[in-house]
PDB file of C-alpha atoms in Angstrom:
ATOM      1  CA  UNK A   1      52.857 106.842 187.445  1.00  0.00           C
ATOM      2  CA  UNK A   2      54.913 108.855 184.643  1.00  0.00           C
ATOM      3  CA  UNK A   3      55.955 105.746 182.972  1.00  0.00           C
ATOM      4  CA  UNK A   4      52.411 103.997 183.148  1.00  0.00           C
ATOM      5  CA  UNK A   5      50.628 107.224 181.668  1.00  0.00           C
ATOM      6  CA  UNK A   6      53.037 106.986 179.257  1.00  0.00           C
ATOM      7  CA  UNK A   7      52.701 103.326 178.214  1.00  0.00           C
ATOM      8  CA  UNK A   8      48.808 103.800 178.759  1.00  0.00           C
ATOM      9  CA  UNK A   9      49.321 106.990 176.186  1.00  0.00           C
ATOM     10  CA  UNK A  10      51.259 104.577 173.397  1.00  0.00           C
ATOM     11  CA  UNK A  11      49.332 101.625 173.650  1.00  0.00           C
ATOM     12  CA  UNK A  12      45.085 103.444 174.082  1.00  0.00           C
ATOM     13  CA  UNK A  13      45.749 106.652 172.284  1.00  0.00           C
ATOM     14  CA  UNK A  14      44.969 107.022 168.232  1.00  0.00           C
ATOM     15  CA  UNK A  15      48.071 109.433 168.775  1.00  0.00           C
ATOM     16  CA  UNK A  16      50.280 107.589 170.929  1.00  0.00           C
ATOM     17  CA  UNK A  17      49.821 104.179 168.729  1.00  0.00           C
ATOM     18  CA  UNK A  18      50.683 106.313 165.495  1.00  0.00           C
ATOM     19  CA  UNK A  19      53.431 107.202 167.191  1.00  0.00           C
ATOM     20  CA  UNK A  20      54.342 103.757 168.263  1.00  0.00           C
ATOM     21  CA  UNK A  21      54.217 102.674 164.873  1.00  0.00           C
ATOM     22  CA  UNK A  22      56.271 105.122 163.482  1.00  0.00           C
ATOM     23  CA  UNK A  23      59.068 104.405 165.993  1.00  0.00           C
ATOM     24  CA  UNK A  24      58.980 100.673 165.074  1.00  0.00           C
ATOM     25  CA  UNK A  25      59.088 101.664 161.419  1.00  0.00           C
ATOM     26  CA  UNK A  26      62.247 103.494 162.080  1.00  0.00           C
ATOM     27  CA  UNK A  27      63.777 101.433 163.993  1.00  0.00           C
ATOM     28  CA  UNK A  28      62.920  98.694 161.444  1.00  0.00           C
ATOM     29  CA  UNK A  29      64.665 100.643 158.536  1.00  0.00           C
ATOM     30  CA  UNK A  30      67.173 101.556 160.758  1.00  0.00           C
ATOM     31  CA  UNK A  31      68.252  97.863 161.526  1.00  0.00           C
ATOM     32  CA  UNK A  32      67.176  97.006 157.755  1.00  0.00           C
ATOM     33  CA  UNK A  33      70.304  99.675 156.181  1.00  0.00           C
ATOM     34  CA  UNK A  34      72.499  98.178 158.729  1.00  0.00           C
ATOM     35  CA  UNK A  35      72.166  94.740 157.532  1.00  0.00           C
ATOM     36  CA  UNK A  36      72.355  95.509 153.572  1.00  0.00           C
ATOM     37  CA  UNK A  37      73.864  98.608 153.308  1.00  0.00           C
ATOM     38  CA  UNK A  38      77.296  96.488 151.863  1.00  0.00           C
ATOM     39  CA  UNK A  39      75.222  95.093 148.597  1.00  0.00           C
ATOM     40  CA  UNK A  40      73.048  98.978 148.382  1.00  0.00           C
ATOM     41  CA  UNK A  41      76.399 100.059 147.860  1.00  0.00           C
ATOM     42  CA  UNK A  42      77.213  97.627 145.304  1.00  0.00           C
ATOM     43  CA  UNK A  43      73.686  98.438 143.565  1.00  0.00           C
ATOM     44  CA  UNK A  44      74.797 102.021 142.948  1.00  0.00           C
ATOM     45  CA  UNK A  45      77.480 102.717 140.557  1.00  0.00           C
ATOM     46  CA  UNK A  46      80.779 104.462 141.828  1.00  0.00           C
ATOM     47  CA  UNK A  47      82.924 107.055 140.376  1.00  0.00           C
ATOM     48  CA  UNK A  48      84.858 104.158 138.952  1.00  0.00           C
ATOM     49  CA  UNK A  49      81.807 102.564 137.082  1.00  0.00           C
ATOM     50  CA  UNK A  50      80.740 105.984 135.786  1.00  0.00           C
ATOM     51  CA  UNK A  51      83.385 106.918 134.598  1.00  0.00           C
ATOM     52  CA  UNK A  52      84.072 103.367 132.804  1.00  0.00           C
ATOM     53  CA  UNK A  53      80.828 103.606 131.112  1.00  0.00           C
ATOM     54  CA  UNK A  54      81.827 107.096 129.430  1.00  0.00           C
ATOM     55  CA  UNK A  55      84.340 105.488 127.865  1.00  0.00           C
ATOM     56  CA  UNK A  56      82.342 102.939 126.415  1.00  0.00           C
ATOM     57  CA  UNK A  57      79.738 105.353 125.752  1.00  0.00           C
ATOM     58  CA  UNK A  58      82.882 107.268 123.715  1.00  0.00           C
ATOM     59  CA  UNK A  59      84.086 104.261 121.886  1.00  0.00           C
ATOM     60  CA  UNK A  60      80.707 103.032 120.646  1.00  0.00           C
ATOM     61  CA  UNK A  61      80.649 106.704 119.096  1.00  0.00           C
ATOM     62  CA  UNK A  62      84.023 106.795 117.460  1.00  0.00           C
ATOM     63  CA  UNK A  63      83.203 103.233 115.837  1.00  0.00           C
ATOM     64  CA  UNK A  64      79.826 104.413 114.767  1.00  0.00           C
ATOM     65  CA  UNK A  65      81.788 107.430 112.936  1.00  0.00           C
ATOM     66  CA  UNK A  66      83.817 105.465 111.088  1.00  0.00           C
ATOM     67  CA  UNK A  67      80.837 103.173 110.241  1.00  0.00           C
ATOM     68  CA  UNK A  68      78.952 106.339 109.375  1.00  0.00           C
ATOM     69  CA  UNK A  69      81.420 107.348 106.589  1.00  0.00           C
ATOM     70  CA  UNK A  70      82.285 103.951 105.516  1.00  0.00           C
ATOM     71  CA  UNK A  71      78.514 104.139 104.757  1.00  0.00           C
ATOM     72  CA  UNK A  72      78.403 107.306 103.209  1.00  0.00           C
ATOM     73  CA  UNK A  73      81.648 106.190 100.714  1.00  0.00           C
ATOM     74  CA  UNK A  74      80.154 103.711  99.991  1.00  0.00           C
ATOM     75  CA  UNK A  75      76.890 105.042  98.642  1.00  0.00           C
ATOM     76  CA  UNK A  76      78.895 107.536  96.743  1.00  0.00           C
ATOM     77  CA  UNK A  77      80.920 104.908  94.732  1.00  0.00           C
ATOM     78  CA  UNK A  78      77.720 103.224  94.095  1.00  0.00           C
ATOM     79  CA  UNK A  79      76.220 106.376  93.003  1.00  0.00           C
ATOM     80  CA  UNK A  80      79.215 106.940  90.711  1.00  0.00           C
ATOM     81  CA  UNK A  81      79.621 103.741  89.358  1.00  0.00           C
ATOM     82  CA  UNK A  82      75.411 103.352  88.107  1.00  0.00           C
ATOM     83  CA  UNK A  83      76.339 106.712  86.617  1.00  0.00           C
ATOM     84  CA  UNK A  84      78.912 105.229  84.628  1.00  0.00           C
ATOM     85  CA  UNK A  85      76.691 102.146  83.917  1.00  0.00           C
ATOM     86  CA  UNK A  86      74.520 104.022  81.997  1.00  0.00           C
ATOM     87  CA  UNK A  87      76.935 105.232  79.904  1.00  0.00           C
ATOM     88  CA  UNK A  88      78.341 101.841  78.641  1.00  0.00           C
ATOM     89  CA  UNK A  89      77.098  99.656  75.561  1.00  0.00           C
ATOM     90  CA  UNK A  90      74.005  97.662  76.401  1.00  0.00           C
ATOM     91  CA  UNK A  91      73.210  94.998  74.460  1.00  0.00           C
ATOM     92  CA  UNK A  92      69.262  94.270  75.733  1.00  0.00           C
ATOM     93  CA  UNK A  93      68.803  98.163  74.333  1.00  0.00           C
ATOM     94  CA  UNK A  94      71.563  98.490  71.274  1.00  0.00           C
ATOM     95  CA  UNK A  95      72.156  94.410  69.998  1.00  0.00           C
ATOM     96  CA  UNK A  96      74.870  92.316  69.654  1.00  0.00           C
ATOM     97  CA  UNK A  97      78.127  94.354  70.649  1.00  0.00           C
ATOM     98  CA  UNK A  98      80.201  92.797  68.322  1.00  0.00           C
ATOM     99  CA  UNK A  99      78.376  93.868  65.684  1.00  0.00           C
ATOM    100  CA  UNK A 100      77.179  97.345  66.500  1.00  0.00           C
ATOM    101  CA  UNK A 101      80.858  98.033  67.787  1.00  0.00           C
ATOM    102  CA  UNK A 102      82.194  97.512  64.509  1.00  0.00           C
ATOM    103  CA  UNK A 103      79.845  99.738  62.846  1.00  0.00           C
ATOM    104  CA  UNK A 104      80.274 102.759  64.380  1.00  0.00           C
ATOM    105  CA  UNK A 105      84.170 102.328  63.766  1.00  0.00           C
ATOM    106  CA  UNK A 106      83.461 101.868  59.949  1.00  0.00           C
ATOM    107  CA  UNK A 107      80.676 104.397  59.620  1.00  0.00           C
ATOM    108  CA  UNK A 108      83.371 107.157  61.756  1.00  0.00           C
ATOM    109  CA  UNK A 109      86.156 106.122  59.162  1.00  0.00           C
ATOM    110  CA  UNK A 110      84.306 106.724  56.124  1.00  0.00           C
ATOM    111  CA  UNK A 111      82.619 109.848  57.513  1.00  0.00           C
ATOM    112  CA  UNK A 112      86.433 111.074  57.184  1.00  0.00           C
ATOM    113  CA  UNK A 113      87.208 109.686  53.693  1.00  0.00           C
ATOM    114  CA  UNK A 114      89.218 106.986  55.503  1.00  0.00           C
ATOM    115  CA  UNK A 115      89.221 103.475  54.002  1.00  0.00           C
ATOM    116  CA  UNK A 116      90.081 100.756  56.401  1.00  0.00           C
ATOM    117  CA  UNK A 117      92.585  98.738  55.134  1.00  0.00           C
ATOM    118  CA  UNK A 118      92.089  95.830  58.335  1.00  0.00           C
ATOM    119  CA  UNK A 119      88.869  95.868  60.212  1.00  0.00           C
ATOM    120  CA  UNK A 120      88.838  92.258  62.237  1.00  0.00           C
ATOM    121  CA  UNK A 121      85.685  91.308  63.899  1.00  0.00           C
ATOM    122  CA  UNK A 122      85.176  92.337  67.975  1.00  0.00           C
ATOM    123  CA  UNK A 123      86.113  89.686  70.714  1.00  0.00           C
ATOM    124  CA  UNK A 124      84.594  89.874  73.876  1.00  0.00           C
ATOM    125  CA  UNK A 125      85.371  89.216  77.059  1.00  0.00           C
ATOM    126  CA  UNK A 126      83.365  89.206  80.268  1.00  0.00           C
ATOM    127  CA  UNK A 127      84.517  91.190  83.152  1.00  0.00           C
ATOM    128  CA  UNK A 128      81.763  89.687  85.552  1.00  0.00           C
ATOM    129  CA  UNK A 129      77.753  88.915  85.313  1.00  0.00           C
ATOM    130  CA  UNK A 130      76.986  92.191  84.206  1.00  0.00           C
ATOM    131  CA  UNK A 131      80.136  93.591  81.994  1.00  0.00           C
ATOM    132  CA  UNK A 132      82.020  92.943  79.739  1.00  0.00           C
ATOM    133  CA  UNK A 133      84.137  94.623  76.986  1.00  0.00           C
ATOM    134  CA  UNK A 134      84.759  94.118  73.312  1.00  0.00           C
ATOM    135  CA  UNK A 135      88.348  94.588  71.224  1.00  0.00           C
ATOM    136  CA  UNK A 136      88.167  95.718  68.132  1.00  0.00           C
ATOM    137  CA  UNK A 137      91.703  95.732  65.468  1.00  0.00           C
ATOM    138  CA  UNK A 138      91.774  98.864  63.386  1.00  0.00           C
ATOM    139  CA  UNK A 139      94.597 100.053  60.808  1.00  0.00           C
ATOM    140  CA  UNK A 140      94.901 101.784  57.925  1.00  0.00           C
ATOM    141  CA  UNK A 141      97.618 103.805  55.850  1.00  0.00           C
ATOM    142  CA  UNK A 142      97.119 107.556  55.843  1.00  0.00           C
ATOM    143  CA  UNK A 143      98.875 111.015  56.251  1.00  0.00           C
ATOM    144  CA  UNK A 144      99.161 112.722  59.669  1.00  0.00           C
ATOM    145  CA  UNK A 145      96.436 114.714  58.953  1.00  0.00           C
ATOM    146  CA  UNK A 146      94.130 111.599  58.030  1.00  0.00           C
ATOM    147  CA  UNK A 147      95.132 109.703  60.968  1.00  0.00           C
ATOM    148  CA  UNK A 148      94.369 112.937  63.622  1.00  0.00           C
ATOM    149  CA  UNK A 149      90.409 113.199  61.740  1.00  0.00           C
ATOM    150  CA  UNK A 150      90.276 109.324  62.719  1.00  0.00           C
ATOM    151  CA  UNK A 151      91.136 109.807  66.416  1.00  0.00           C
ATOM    152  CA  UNK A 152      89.092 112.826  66.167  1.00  0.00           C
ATOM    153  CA  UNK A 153      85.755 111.359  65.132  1.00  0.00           C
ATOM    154  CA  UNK A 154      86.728 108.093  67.271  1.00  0.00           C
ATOM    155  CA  UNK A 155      86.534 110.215  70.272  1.00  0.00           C
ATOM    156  CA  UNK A 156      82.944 111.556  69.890  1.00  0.00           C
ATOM    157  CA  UNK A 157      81.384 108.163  69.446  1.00  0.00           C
ATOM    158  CA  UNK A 158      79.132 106.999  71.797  1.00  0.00           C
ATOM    159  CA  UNK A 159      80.100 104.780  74.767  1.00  0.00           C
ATOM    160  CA  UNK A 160      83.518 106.435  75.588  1.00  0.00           C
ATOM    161  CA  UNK A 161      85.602 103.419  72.983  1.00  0.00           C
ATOM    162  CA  UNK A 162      89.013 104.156  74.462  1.00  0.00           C
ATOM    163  CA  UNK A 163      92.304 102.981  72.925  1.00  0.00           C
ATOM    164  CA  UNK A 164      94.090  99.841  74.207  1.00  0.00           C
ATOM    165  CA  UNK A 165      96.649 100.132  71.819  1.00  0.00           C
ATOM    166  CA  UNK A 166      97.787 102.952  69.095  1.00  0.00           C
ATOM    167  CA  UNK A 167     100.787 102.212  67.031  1.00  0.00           C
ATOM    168  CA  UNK A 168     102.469 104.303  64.106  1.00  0.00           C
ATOM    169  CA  UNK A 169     105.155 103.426  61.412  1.00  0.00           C
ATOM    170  CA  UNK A 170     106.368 105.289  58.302  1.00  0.00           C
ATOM    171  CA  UNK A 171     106.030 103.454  55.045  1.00  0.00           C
ATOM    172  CA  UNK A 172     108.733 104.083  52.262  1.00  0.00           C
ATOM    173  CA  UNK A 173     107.740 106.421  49.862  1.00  0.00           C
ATOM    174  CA  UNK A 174     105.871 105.088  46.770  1.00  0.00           C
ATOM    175  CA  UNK A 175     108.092 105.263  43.872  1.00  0.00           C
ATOM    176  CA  UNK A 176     106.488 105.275  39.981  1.00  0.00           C
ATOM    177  CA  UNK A 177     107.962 102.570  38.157  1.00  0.00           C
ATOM    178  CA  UNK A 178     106.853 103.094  34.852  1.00  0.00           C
ATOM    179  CA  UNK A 179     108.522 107.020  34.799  1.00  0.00           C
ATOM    180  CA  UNK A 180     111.427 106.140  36.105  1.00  0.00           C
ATOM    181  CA  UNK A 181     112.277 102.982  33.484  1.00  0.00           C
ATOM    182  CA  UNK A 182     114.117 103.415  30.118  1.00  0.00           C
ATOM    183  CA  UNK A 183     112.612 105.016  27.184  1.00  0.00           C
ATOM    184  CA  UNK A 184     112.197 102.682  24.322  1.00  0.00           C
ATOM    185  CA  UNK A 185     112.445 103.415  20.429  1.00  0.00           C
ATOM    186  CA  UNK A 186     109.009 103.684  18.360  1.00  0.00           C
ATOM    187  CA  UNK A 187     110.517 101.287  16.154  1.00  0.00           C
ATOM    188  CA  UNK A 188     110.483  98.539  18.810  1.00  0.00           C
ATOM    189  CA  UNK A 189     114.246  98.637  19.235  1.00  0.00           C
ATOM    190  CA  UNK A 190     116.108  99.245  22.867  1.00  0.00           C
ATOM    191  CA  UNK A 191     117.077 103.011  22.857  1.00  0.00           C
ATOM    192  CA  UNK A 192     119.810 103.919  24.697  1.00  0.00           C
ATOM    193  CA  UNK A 193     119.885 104.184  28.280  1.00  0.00           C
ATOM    194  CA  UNK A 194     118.337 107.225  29.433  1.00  0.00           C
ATOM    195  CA  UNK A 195     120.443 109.839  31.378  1.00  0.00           C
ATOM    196  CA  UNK A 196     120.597 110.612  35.034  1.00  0.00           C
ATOM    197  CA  UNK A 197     118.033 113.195  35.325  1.00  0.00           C
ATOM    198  CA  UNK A 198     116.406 114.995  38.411  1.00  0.00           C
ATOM    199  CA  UNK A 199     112.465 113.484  36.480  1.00  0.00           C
ATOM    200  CA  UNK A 200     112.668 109.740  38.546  1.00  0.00           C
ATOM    201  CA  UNK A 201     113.419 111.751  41.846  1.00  0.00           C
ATOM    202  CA  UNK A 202     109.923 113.936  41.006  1.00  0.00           C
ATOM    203  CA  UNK A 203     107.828 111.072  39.876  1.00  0.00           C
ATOM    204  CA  UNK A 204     108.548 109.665  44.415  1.00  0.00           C
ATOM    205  CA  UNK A 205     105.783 110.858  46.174  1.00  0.00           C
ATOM    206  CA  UNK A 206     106.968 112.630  49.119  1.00  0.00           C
ATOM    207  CA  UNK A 207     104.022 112.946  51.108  1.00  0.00           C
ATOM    208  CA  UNK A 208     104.565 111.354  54.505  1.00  0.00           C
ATOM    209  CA  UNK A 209     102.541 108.369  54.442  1.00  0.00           C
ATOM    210  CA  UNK A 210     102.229 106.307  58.369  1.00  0.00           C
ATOM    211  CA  UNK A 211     101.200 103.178  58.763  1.00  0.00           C
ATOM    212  CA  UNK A 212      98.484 102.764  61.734  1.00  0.00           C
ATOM    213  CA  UNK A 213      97.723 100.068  63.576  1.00  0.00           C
ATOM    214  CA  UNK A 214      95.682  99.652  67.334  1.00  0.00           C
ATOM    215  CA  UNK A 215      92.942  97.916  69.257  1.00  0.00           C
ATOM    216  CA  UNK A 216      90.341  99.827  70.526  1.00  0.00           C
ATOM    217  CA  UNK A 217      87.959  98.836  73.437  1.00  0.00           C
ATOM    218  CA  UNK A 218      84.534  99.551  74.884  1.00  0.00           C
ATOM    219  CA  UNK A 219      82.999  97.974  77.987  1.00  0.00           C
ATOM    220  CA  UNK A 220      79.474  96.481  77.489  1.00  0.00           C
ATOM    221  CA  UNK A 221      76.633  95.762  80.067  1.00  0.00           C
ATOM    222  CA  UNK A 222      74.970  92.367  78.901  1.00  0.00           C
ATOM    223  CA  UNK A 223      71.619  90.991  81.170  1.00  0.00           C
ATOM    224  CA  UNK A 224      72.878  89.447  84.561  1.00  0.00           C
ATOM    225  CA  UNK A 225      73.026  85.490  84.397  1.00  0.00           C
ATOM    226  CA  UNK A 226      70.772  85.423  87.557  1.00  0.00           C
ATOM    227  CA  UNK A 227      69.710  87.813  90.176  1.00  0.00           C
ATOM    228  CA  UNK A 228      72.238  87.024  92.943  1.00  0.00           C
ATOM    229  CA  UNK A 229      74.974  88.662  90.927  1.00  0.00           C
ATOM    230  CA  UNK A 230      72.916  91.339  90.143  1.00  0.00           C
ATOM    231  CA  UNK A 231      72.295  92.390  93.685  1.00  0.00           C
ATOM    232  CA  UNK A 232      76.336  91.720  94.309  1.00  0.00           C
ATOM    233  CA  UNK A 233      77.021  94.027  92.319  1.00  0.00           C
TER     234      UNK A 233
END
């Protein structure tokens, strides 16, 4: 009788089916976990997998540091270098370099008294799309003194010209000709040879005179022959 009331209570009951139902649920997820429990496992990461992906996790960081200041050079040498940029010759703004380059080394000798004894014309050469730098040959003959005002006013011309090459010699001192020779008679006959004295050694000049001779060089910015260079650089 126990087990039919009990049946009758499962199967005719709102409660007992609920409870029926539940069972069967259970029992279904029971027998369900059993069955696939091996590939939930696998779904889940372990310890092993966890532990892998922190180091990946790690490694993309490091790499993404070095990237970062890689980056951050970078930008800072590009920074420097249109800074510089500015500073050079450029010919859409200022004309032909050749030209203009030469000028300013005349105009800064003669603002010193200097007179340019060789003063060739500038040859270019191009460095890449966007640069390029003149040469200019300079010399003259002066005193120490002279040659220091020229170097002097050199360095405070625009466009930072910089010296490729600087040479000095000594030249032999000057010596007057005309004192130093023989004394002749008013009556248009030789005299006699004039003695030894210390007036030929005064009529040398003494003043140091050097010889200098260099190239100097400024770097020019000329229009880009097309765009793509332009954005290379």
């Amino acid at each position: 009788m126990k087990g039919e009331n009990a049946v009758h209570f499962l199967l005719n009951t709102p409660k007992g089916r609920l409870i029926l139902a539940l069972s069967i649920m259970l029992i279904s997820w029971i027998w369900l976990f059993s069955q696939y429990s091996s590939e939930v496992r696998g779904i889940l990461p372990g310890d092993s997998d966890i532990a892998r992906l922190k180091e990946e996790v790690e490694k993309e960081k490091t790499e993404f540091a070095i990237l970062d200041r890689k980056a951050r050079s970078f930008a800072s040498i590009r920074t420097a270098y249109e800074k510089r940029l500015a500073g050079f010759w450029d010919e859409e703004l200022e004309g032909d370099v050749s030209l203009g380059f030469r000028e300013l080394v005349e105009n800064a000798a003669n603002t010193q008294g200097i007179k340019l004894t060789s003063l060739g014309s500038a040859r270019t050469t191009r460095i890449n799309g966007n640069l390029s730098f003149a040469e200019l040959e300079v010399s003259f003959s002066g005193s120490l003194e002279e040659i220091a005002k020229f170097l002097a006013a050199i360095r405070t011309l625009p466009h930072a010209p910089a010296w490729k090459r600087a040479e000095f010699r000594q030249e032999m001192p000057r010596i007057d000709r005309m004192a130093a020779s023989p004394a002749t008679a008013g009556n248009g006959s030789a005299a006699q040879p004039a003695k030894r004295t210390n007036v030929a050694a005064a009529e040398v000049d003494t003043e140091l005179k050097l010889r200098f001779s260099g190239t100097l060089r400024i770097i020019c910015r000329t229009a880009p022959e097309n765009k793509q260079e332009e954005m290379m650089l």
